[in-house]
PDB file of C-alpha atoms in Angstrom:
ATOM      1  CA  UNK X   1     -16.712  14.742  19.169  1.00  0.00           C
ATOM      2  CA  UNK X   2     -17.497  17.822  21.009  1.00  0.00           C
ATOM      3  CA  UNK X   3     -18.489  20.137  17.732  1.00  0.00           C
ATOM      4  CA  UNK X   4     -21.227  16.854  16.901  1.00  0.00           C
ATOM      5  CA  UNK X   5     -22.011  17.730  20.625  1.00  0.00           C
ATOM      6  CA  UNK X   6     -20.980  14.574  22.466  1.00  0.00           C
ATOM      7  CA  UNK X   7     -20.335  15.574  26.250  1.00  0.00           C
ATOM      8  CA  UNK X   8     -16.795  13.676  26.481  1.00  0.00           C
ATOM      9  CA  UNK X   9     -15.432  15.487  29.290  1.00  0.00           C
ATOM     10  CA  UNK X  10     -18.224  14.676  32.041  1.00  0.00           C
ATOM     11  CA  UNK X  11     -17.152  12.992  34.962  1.00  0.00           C
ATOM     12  CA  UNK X  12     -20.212  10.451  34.373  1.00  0.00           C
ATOM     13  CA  UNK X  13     -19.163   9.341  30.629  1.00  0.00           C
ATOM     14  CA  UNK X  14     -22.454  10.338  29.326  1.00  0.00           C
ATOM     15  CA  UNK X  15     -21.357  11.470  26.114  1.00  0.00           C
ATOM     16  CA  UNK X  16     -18.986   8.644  25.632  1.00  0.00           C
ATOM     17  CA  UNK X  17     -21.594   6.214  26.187  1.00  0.00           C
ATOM     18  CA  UNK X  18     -24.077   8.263  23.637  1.00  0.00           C
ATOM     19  CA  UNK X  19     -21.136   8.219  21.481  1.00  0.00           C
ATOM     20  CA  UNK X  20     -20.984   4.690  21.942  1.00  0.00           C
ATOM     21  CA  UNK X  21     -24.400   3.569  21.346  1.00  0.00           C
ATOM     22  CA  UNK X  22     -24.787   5.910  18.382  1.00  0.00           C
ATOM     23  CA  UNK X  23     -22.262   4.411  16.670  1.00  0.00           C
ATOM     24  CA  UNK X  24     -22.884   0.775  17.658  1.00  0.00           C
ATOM     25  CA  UNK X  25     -19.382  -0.210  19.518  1.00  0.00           C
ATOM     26  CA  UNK X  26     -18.633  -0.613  23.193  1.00  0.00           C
ATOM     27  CA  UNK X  27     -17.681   2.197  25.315  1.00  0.00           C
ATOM     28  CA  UNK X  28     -14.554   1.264  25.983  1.00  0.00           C
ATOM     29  CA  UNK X  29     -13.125   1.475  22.484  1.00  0.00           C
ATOM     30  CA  UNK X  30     -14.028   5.230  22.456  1.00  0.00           C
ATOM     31  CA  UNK X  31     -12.577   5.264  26.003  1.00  0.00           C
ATOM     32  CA  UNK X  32      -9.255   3.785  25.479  1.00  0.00           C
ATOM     33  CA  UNK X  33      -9.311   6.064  22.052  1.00  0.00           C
ATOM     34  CA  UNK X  34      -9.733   9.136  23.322  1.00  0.00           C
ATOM     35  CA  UNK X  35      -6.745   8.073  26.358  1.00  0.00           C
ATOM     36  CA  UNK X  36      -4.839   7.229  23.407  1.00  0.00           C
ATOM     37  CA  UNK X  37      -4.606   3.854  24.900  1.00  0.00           C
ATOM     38  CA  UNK X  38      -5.348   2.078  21.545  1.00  0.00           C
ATOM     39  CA  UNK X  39      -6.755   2.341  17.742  1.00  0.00           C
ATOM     40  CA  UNK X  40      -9.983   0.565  17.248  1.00  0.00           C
ATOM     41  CA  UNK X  41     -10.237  -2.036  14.975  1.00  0.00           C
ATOM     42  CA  UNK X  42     -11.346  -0.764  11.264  1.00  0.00           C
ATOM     43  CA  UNK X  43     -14.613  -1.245  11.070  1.00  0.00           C
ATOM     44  CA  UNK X  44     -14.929   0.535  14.838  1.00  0.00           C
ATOM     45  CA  UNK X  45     -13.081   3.613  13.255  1.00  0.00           C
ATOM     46  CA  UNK X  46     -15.909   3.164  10.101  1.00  0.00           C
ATOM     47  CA  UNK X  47     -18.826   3.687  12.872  1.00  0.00           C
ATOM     48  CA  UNK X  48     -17.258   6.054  15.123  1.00  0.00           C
ATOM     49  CA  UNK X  49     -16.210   8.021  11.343  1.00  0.00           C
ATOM     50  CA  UNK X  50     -20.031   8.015  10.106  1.00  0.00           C
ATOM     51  CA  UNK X  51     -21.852   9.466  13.807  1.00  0.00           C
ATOM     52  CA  UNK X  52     -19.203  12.068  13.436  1.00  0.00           C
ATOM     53  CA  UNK X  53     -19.618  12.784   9.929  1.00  0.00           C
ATOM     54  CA  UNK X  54     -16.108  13.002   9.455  1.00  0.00           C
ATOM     55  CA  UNK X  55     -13.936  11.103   6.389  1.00  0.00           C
ATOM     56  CA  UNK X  56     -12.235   7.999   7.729  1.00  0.00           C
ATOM     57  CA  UNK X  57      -8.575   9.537   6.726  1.00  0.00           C
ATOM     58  CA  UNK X  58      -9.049  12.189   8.279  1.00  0.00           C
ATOM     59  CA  UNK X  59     -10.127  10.368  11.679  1.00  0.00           C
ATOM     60  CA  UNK X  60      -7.034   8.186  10.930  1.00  0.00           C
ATOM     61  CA  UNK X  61      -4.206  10.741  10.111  1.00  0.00           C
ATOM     62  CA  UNK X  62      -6.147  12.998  13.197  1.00  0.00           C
ATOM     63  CA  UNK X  63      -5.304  10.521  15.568  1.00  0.00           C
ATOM     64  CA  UNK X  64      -1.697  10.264  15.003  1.00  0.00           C
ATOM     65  CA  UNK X  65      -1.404   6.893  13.497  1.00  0.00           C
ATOM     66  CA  UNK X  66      -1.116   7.660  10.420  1.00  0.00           C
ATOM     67  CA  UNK X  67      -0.085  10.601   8.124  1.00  0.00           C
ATOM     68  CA  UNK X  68      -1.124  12.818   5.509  1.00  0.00           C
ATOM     69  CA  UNK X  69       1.580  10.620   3.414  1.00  0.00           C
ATOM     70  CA  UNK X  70      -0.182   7.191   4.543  1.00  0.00           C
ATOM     71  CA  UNK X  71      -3.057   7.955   2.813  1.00  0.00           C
ATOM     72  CA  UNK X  72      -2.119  10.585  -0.426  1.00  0.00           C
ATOM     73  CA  UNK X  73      -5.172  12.194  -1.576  1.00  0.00           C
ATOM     74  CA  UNK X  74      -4.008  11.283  -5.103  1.00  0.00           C
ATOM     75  CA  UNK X  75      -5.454   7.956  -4.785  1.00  0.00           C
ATOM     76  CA  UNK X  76      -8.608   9.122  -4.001  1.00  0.00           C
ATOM     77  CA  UNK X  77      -8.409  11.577  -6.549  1.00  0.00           C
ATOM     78  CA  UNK X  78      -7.406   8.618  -9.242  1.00  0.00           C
ATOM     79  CA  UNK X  79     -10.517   6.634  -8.249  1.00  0.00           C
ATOM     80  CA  UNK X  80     -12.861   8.913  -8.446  1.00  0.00           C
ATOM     81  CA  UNK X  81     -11.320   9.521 -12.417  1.00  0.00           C
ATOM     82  CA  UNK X  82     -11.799   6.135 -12.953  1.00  0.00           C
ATOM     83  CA  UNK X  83      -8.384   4.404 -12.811  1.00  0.00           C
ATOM     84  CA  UNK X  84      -7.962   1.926 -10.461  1.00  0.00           C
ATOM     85  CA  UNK X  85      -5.833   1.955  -7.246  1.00  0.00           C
ATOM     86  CA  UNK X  86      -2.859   0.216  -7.010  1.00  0.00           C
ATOM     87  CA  UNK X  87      -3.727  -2.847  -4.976  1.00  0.00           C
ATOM     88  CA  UNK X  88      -1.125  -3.221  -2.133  1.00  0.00           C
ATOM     89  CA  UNK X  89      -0.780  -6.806  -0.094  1.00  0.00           C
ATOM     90  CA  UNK X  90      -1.846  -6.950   3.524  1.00  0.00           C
ATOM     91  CA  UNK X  91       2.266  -7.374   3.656  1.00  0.00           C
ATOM     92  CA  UNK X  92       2.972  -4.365   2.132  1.00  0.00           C
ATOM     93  CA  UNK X  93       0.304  -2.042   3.619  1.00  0.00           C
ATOM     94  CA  UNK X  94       1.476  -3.232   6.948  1.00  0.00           C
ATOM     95  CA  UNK X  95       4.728  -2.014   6.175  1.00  0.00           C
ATOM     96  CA  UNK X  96       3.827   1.311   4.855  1.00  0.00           C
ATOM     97  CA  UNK X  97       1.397   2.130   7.475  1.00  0.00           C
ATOM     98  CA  UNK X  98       4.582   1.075   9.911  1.00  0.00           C
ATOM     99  CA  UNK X  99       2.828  -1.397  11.932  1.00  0.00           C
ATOM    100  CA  UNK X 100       5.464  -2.977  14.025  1.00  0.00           C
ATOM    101  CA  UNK X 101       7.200  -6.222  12.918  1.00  0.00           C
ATOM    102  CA  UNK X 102       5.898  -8.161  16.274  1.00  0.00           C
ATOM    103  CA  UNK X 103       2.194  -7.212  14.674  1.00  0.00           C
ATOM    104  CA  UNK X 104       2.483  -7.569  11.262  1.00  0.00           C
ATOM    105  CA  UNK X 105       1.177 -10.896  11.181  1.00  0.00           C
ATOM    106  CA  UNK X 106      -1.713 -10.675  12.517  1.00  0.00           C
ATOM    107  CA  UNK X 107      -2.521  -7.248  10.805  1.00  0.00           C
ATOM    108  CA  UNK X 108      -2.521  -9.607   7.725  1.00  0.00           C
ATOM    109  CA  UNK X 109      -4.550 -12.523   9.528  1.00  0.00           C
ATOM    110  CA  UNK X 110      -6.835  -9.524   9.985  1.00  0.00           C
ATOM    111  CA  UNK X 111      -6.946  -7.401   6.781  1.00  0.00           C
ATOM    112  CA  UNK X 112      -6.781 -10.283   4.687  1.00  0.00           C
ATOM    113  CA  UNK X 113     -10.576 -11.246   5.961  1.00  0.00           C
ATOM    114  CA  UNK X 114     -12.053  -8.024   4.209  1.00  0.00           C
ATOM    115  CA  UNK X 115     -10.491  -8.922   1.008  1.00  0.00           C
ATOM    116  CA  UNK X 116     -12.946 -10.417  -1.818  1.00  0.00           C
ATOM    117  CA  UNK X 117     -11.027 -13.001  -2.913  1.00  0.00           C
ATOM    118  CA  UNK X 118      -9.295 -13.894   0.744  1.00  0.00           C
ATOM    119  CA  UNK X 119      -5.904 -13.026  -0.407  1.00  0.00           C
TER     120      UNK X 119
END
């Protein structure tokens, strides 16, 4: 945030709110991100990943919930030849990325609304 010249350390919160409006999401979701207090929601991570001009997996393994091995650059590497990712469930991507059992549910509730066919 600081190399794309956001001001995060200020007392006032400028460049959090700049942040903020630049990207299109409330303040407080780059707040409690940068306290570590929670992960944005995916499509907040998608915003806050395009103002910074910086890939999505990296934001996501940079931030400590997930790892280099969470997201292999072979997949992206596999679609970009063509072949076509193996398609995980919202069940089964929920337990790889290790979201806790008490959550899993609604991860799926969630993930399964930005799947084509609902499923």
């Amino acid at each position: 945030m600081r190399e794309r010249g956001y001001v995060i350390d200020g007392p006032r919160g400028g460049g959090k709110s700049k942040l903020a409006d630049d990207a299109g999401v409330h303040r407080a979701a780059v707040t409690r991100l940068l306290q570590r207090q929670s992960m944005p929601d995916l499509e907040t991570m998608r915003r806050l990943a395009a103002v910074l001009d910086v890939p999505l997996r990296n934001m996501l393994i940079r931030s400590g919930r997930l790892s280099e091995e969470d997201l292999p650059l072979e997949v992206s590497r596999r679609v970009s030849e063509g072949v076509p990712p193996e398609r995980l469930s919202p069940e089964e991507a929920a337990r790889r990325m290790g979201v806790p059992a008490e959550l899993r549910a609604l991860f799926v509730n969630v993930a399964r609304q930005f799947l084509p066919d609902g499923s």
